Coordinates of C-alpha atoms in Angstrom, one line a residue:
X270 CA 83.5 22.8 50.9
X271 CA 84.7 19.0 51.0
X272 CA 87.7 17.9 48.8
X273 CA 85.4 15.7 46.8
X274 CA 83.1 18.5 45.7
X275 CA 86.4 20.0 44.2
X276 CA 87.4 17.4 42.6
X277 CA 84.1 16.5 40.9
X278 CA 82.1 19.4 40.5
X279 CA 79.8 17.1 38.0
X280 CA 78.8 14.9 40.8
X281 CA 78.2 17.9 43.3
X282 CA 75.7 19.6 40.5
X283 CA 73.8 16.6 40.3
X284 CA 73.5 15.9 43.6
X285 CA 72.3 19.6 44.0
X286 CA 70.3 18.7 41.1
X287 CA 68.5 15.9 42.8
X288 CA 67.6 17.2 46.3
X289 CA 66.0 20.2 44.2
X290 CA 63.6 17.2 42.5
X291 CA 63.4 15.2 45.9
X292 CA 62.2 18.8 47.9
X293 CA 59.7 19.5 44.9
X294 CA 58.3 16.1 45.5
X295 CA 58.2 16.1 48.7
X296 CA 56.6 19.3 49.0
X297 CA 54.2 17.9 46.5
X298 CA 53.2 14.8 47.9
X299 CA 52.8 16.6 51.4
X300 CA 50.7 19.4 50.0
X301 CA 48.5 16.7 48.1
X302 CA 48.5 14.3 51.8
X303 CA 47.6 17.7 54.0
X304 CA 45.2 19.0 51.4
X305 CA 43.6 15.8 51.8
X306 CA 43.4 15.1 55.1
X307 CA 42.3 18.6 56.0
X308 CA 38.8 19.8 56.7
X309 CA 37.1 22.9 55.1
X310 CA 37.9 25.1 58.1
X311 CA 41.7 25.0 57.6
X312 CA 41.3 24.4 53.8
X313 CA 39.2 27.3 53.1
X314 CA 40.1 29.6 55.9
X315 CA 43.8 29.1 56.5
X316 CA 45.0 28.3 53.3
X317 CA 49.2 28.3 53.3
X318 CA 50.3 30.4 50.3
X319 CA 51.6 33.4 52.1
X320 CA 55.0 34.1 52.6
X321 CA 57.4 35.8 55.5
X322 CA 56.4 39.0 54.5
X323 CA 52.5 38.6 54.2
X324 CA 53.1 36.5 58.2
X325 CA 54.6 40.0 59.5
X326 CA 51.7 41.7 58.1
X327 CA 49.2 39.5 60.1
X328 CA 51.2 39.4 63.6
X329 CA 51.5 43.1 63.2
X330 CA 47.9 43.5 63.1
X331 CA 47.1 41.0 65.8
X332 CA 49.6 42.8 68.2
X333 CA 49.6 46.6 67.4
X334 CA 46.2 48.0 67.9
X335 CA 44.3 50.6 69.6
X336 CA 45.1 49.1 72.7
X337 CA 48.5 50.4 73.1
X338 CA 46.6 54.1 73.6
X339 CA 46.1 52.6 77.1
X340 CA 49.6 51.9 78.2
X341 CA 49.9 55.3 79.3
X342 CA 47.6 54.9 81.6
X343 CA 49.1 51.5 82.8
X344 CA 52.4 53.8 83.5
X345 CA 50.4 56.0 85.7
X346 CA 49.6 52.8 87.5
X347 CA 53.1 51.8 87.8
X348 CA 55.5 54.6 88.1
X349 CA 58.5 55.5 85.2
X350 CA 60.6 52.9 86.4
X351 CA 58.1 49.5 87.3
X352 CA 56.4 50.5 83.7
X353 CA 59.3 51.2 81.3
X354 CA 60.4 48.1 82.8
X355 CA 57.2 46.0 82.6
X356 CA 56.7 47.2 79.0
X357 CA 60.3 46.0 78.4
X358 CA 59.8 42.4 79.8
X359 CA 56.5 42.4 77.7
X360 CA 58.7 42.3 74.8
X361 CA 61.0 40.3 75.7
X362 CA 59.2 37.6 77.0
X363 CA 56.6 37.5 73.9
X364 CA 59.3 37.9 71.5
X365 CA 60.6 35.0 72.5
X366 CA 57.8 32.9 73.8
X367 CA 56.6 33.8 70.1
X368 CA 59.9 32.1 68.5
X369 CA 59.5 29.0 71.0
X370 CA 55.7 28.2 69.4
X371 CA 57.3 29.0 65.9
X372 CA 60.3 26.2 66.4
X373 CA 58.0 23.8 68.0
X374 CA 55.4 23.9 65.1
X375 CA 58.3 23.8 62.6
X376 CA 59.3 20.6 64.5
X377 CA 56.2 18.5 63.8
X378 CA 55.9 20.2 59.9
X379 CA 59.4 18.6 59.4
X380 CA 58.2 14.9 61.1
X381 CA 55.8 15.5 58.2
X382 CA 52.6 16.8 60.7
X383 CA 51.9 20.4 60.6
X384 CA 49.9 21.7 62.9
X385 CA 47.7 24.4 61.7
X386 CA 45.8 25.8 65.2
X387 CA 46.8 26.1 68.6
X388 CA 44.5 23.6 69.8
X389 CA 46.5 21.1 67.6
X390 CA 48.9 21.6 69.3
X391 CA 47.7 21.4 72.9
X392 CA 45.9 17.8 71.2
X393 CA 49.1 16.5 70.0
X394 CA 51.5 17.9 72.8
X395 CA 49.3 17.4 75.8
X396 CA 46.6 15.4 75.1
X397 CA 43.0 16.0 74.1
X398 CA 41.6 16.7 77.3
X399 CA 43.7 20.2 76.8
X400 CA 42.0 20.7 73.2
X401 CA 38.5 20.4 74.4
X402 CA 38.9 22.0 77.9
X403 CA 41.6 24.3 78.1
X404 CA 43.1 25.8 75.8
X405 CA 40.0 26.0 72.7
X406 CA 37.4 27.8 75.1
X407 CA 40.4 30.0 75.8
X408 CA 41.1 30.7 72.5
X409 CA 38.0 31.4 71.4
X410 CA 36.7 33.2 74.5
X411 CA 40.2 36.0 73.5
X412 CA 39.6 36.6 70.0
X413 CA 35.5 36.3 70.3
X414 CA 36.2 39.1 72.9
X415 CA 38.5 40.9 70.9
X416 CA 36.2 41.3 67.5
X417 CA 33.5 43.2 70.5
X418 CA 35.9 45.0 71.6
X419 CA 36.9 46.3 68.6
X420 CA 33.8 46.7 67.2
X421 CA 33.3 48.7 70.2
X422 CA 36.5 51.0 70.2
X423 CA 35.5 52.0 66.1
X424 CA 31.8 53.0 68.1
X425 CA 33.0 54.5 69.7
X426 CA 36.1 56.8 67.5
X427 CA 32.6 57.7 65.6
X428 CA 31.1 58.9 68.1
X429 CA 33.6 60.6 69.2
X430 CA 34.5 62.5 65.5
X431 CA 30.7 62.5 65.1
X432 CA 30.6 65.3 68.6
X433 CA 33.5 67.0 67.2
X434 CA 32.1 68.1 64.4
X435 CA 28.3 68.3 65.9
X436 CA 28.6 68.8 69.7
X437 CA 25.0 69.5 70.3
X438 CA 23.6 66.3 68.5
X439 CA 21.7 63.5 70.5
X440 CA 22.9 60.4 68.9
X441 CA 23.7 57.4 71.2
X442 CA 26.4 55.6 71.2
X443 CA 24.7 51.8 70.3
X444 CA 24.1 53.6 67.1
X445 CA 27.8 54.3 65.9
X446 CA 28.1 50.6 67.1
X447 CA 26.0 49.4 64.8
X448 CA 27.4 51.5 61.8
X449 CA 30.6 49.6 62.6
X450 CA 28.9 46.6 63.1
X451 CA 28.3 47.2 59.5
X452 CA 31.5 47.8 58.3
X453 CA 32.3 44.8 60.0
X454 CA 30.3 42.5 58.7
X455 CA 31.2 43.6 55.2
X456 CA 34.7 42.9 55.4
X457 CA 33.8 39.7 57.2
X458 CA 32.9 38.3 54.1
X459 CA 36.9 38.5 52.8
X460 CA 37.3 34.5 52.0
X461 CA 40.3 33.6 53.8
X462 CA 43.2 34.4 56.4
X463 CA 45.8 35.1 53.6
X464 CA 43.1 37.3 51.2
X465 CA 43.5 40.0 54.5
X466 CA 47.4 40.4 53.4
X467 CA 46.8 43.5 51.3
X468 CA 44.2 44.9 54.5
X469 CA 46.6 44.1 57.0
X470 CA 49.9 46.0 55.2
X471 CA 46.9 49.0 55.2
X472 CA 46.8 48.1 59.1
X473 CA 50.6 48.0 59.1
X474 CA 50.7 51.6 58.1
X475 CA 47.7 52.7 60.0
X476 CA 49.0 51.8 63.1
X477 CA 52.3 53.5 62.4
X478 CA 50.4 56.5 61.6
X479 CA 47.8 57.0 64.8
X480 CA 50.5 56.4 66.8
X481 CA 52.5 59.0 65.6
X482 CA 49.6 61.3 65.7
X483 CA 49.1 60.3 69.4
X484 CA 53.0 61.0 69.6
X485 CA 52.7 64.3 68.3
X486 CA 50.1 65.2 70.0
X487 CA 51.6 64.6 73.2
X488 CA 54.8 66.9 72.5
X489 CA 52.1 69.6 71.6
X490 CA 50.3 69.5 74.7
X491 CA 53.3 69.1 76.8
X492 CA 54.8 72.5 75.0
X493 CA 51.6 74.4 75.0
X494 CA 50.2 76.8 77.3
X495 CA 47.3 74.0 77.8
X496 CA 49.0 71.8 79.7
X497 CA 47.6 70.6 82.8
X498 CA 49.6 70.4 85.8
X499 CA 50.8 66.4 86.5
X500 CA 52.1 64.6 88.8
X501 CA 54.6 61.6 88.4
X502 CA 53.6 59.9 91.5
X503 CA 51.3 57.0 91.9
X504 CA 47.8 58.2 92.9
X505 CA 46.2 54.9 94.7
X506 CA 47.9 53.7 98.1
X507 CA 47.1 50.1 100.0
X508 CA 44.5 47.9 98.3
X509 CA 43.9 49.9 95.3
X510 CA 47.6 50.8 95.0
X511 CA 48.0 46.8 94.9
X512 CA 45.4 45.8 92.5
X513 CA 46.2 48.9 90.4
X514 CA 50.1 47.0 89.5
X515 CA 48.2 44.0 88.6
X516 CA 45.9 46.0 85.9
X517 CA 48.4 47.6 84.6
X518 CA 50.4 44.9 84.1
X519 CA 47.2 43.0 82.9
X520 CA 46.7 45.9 80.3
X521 CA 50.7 45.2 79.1
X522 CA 50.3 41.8 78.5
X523 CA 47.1 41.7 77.0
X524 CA 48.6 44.4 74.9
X525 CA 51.2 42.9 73.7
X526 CA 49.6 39.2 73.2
X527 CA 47.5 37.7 70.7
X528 CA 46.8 34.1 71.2
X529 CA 46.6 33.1 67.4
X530 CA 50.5 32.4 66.4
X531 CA 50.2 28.9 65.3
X532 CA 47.0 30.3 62.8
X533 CA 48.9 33.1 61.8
X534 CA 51.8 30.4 60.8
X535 CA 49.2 28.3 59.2
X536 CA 49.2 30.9 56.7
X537 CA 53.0 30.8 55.5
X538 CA 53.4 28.5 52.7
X539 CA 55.7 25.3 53.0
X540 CA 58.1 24.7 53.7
X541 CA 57.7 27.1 57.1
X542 CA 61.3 26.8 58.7
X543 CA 62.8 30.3 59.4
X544 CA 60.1 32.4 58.3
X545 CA 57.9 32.8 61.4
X546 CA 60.9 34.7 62.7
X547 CA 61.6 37.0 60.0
X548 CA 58.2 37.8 60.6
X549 CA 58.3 38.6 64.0
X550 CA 61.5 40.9 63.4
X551 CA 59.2 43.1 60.8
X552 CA 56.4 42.6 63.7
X553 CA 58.5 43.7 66.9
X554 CA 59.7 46.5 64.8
X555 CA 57.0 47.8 64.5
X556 CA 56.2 47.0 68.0
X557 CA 59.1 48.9 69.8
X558 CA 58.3 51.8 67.3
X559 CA 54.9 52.3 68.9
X560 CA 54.3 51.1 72.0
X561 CA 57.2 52.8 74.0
X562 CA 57.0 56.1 72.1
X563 CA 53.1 56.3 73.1
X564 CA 53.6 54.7 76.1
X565 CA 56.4 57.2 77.3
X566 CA 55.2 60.3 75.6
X567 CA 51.5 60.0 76.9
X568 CA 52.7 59.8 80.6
X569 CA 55.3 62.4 80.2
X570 CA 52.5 65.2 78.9
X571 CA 49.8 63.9 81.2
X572 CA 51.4 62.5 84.2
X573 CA 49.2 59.8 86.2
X574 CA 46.4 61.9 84.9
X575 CA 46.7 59.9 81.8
X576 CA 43.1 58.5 80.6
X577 CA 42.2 55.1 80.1
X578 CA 42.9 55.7 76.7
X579 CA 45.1 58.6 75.6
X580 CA 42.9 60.0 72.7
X581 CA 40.0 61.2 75.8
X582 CA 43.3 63.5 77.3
X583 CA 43.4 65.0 74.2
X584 CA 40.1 66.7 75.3
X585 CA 39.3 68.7 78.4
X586 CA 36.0 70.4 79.0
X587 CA 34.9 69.4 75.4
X588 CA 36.9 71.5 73.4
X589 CA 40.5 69.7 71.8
X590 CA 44.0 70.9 73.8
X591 CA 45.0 70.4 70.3
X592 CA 44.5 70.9 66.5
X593 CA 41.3 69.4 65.6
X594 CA 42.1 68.0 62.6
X595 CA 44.8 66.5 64.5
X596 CA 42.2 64.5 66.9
X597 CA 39.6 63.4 64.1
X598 CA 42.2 62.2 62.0
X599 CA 43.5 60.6 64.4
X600 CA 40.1 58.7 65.2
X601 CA 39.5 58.0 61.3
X602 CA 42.9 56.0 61.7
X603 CA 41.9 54.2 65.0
X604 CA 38.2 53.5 63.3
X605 CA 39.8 51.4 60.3
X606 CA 42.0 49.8 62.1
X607 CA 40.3 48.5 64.5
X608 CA 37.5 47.1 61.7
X609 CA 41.3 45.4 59.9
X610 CA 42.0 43.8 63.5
X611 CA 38.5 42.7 64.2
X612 CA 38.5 40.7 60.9
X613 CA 41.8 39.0 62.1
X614 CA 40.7 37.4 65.4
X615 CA 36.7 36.7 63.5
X616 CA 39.3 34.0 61.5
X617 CA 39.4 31.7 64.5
X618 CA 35.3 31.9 64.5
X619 CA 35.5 31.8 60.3
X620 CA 37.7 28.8 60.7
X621 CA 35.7 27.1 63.1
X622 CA 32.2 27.6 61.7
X623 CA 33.3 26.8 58.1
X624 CA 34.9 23.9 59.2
X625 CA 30.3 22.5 60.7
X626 CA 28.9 24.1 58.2
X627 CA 31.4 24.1 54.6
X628 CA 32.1 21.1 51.9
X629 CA 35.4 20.3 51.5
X630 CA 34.6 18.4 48.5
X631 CA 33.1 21.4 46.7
X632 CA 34.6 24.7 45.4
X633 CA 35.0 27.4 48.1
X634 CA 32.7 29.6 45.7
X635 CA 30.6 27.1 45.4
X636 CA 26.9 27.7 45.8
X637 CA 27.0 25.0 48.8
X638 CA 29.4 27.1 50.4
X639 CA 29.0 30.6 49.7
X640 CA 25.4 31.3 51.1
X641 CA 26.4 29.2 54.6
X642 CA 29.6 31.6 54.8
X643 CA 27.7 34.9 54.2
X644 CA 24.5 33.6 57.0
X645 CA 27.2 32.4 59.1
X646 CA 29.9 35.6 59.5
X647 CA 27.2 37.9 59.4
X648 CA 25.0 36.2 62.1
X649 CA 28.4 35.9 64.1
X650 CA 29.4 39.5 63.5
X651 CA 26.0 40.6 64.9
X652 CA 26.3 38.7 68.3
X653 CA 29.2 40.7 68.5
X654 CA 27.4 43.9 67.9
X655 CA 24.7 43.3 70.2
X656 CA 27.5 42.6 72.9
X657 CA 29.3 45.9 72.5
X658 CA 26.0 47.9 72.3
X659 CA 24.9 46.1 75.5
X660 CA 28.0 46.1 77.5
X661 CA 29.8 49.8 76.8
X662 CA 32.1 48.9 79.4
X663 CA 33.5 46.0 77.9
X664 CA 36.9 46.9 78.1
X665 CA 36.7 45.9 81.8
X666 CA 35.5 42.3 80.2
X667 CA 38.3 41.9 78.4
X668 CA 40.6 42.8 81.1
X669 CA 39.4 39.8 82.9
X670 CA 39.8 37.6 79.4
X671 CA 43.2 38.8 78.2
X672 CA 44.5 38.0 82.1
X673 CA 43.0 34.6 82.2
X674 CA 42.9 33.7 78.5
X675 CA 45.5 36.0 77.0
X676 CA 48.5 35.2 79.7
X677 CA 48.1 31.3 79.7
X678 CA 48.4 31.2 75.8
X679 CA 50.9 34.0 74.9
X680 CA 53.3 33.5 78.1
X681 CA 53.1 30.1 79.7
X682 CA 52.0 27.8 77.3
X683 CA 54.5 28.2 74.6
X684 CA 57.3 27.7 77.6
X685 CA 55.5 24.1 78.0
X686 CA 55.2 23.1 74.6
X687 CA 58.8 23.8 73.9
X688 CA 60.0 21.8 76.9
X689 CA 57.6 18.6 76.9
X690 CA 58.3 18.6 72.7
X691 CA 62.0 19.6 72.9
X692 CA 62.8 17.8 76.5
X693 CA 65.6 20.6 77.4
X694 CA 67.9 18.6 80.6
X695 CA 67.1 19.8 83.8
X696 CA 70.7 20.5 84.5
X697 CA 70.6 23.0 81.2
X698 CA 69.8 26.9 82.0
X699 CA 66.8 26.9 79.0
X700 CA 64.5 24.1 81.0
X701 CA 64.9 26.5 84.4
X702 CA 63.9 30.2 82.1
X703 CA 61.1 28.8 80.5
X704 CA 60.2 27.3 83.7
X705 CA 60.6 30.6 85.7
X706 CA 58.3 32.5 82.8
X707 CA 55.6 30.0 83.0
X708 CA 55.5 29.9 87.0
X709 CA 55.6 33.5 87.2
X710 CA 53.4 34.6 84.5
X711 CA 50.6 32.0 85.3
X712 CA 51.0 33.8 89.0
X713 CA 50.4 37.0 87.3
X714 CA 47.4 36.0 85.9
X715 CA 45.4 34.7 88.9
X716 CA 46.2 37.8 90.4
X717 CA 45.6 40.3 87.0
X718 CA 41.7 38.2 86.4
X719 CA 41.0 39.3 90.3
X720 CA 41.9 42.5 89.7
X721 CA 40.0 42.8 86.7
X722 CA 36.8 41.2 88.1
X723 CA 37.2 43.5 91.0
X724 CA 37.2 46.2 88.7
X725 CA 34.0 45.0 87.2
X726 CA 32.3 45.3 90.5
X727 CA 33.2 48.8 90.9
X728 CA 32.1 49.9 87.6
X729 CA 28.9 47.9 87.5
X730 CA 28.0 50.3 90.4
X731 CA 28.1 53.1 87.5
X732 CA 27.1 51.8 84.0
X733 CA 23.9 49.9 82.7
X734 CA 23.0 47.8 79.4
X735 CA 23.1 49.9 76.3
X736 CA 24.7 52.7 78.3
X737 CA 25.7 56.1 76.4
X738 CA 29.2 56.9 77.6

């Protein structure tokens, strides 16, 4: 504390006094300046009232999915060592590639410019030409994708609990994708990004419990007299052996991304700085809670037998290598969260079709825009539907868009933004690391989307629209 302040504590209070009143105004007047110059996308959609708290609830739900069930499988691709590692630098790297697109858009809020989407960003940072042609079709390609696949996945966990419980029944599996379709399209309807808060703690808790169910499960096989015989090993040698690695580590970083940070921030309430991060620390908690227990335990029990998705190891011949109740519940958690994820990446779509069709000018509840909203989501919400019915082997689609949409946004570009906004010296260690990611990562891919399309030939041998698998 300086001498002065001691000496006259009056004229410290006052001063205290008065940057309270000049941060109230200024908070005012930019509140009043953004709310103004906004458009009904970002005014309706990604309204800023949330807090720290509500941010970790969102990236939690954007990250932790259903999706993690795979990196077992992505193991079995790798070997213990490459995929403990791999899942390891996932962290790391997002972690902190996360934190560098948090500083940089708490940069331009403080020159009095927030930046509310990552295409505002890639406008203001690189130019236009990346809004339009690079990094929007890439963002809305991902979370498009990502509202069919999940969509798809809670279809799926239907049908699945559906044969449990009736074995012999003949329904198909568009049907339970249209049921979920349905549940989709109701919650669709939620008004804004920061109304999900109270869906997305539910998703917090969801995720935290299938996972330990999967967990569980695991041990149980592993100790039962059920367990199949395994094999550590990597299966594939040459070619496949090759493009197998990049899979699986396509599968770990599409995992682990989620290409809608800067949206996610759009949500905290002014002022932003430090908040982003506290959020990530309740998000990567959770993170390192689930992915490496599942990851781990599901290749320890089942080897580099382990399934696409762990839940289908769980089953041999039909019948459940463990409790039932244990699978369908299970499946009821993987069902609803998937349907609380979906809704998170249909914001970028919300945002974006609100923002041609909605009134700024008038009330969000407005008749104006309330009956465009509810044609809108719904209308966008059954294109999805169609898409999983059509294509039961989307996950092999998305494969290709996490590697070439997914990768670029979650691991390279935040590396760029930081140094063309920040301009780190070339003679400093920081300029040459986020270098190193971005080169590296933007090499993995190239590589992970030919993989992944290779794979798409293979399987398109075997599956056909509207396919019952």
């Amino acid at each position: 504390m300086r001498s002065e302040d001691l000496s006259n504590p009056t004229s410290r209070v006052d001063e205290e006094t008065n940057q309270v009143i000049k941060d109230k105004l200024n908070k005012s007047s930019y509140s009043q300046h953004h709310k103004d110059e906004l458009d009904a996308g970002a005014l309706f959609v990604l309204k800023s009232k949330g807090s720290w708290l509500h941010c970790g609830y969102h990236l939690t739900t954007a990250i932790v999915g259903p999706a993690l069930l795979s990196l077992p499988f992505a193991l079995a691709l790798l070997g213990w060592v490459a995929g403990v590692f791999c899942l390891i630098i996932g962290a790391s790297v997002t972690f902190y590639a996360y934190n560098l697109l948090s500083l940089v858009l708490e940069h331009h809020a403080e020159l009095g410019h927030r930046q509310l989407r990552f295409r505002d960003m890639a406008r203001d940072i690189l130019g236009p030409r990346w809004d339009w042609y690079c990094v929007g079709p890439l963002q809305y390609s991902l979370c498009y994708a990502a509202v069919v696949a999940c969509i798809l996945i809670a279809g799926q966990s239907l049908k699945f609990m559906y044969l449990l419980l009736s074995p012999n029944d003949t329904m198909k599996l568009y049907q339970f994708i249209v049921i979920a379709g349905l549940l989709m399209a109701a919650l669709a309807q939620i008004p804004s990004f920061h109304s999900l808060r109270h869906i997305n703690l539910a998703s917090l808790v969801l995720c935290l419990a299938y996972s330990a169910c999967a967990v569980a499960s695991s041990i149980y096989v592993e100790k039962s007299h059920k367990a199949p015989a395994k094999d550590y090993s990597v299966k594939e040698n040459g070619a496949n052996r090759m493009f197998g690695v990049y899979n699986a580590i396509s599968i770990i970083a599409t995992t682990y991304g989620n290409g809608i940070v800067p949206e996610i921030q759009a949500t905290i309430a002014p002022p932003v700085k430090g908040k982003m991060f506290k959020g990530l620390c309740v998000c990567y908690a959770v993170v390192i809670a689930t992915f490496f227990s599942v990851a781990i335990s599901g290749y320890w029990a089942f080897g580099n037998q382990a399934a696409g998705t762990l839940l289908s190891n769980f089953m041999a011949d039909g019948k459940p290598l463990v409790p039932k109740w244990l699978v369908l519940i299970t499946n009821v958690f993987t069902l609803l969260q998937s349907s609380a994820i979906g809704v998170v990446y249909l914001q970028l779509t919300n945002e974006l079709l609100e923002r041609k069709l909605a009134d700024a000018k008038s009330k969000q509840f407005s008749f104006r825009n309330l009956i465009p909203r509810l044609i809108s989501r719904s209308l966008s919400v059954a294109l999805a539907t169609t898409i999983a019915a059509m294509f039961p082997f989307f996950a092999d689609i998305f494969a290709v868009v996490g590697a070439f949409g997914c990768i670029p946004l979650d691991f390279v570009l935040p590396m760029i933004f930081y140094n063309v906004t920040f301009k780190p010296s070339r003679h400093k260690l920081l300029f040459w690391i986020n270098t190193f990611i971005a080169v590296v990562f933007s090499i993995l891919g190239i590589l992970g989307g030919i993989a992944a399309v290779r794979q798409i030939v293979i399987d398109a041998r075997i599956y056909h629209l509207f396919a019952n698998v």
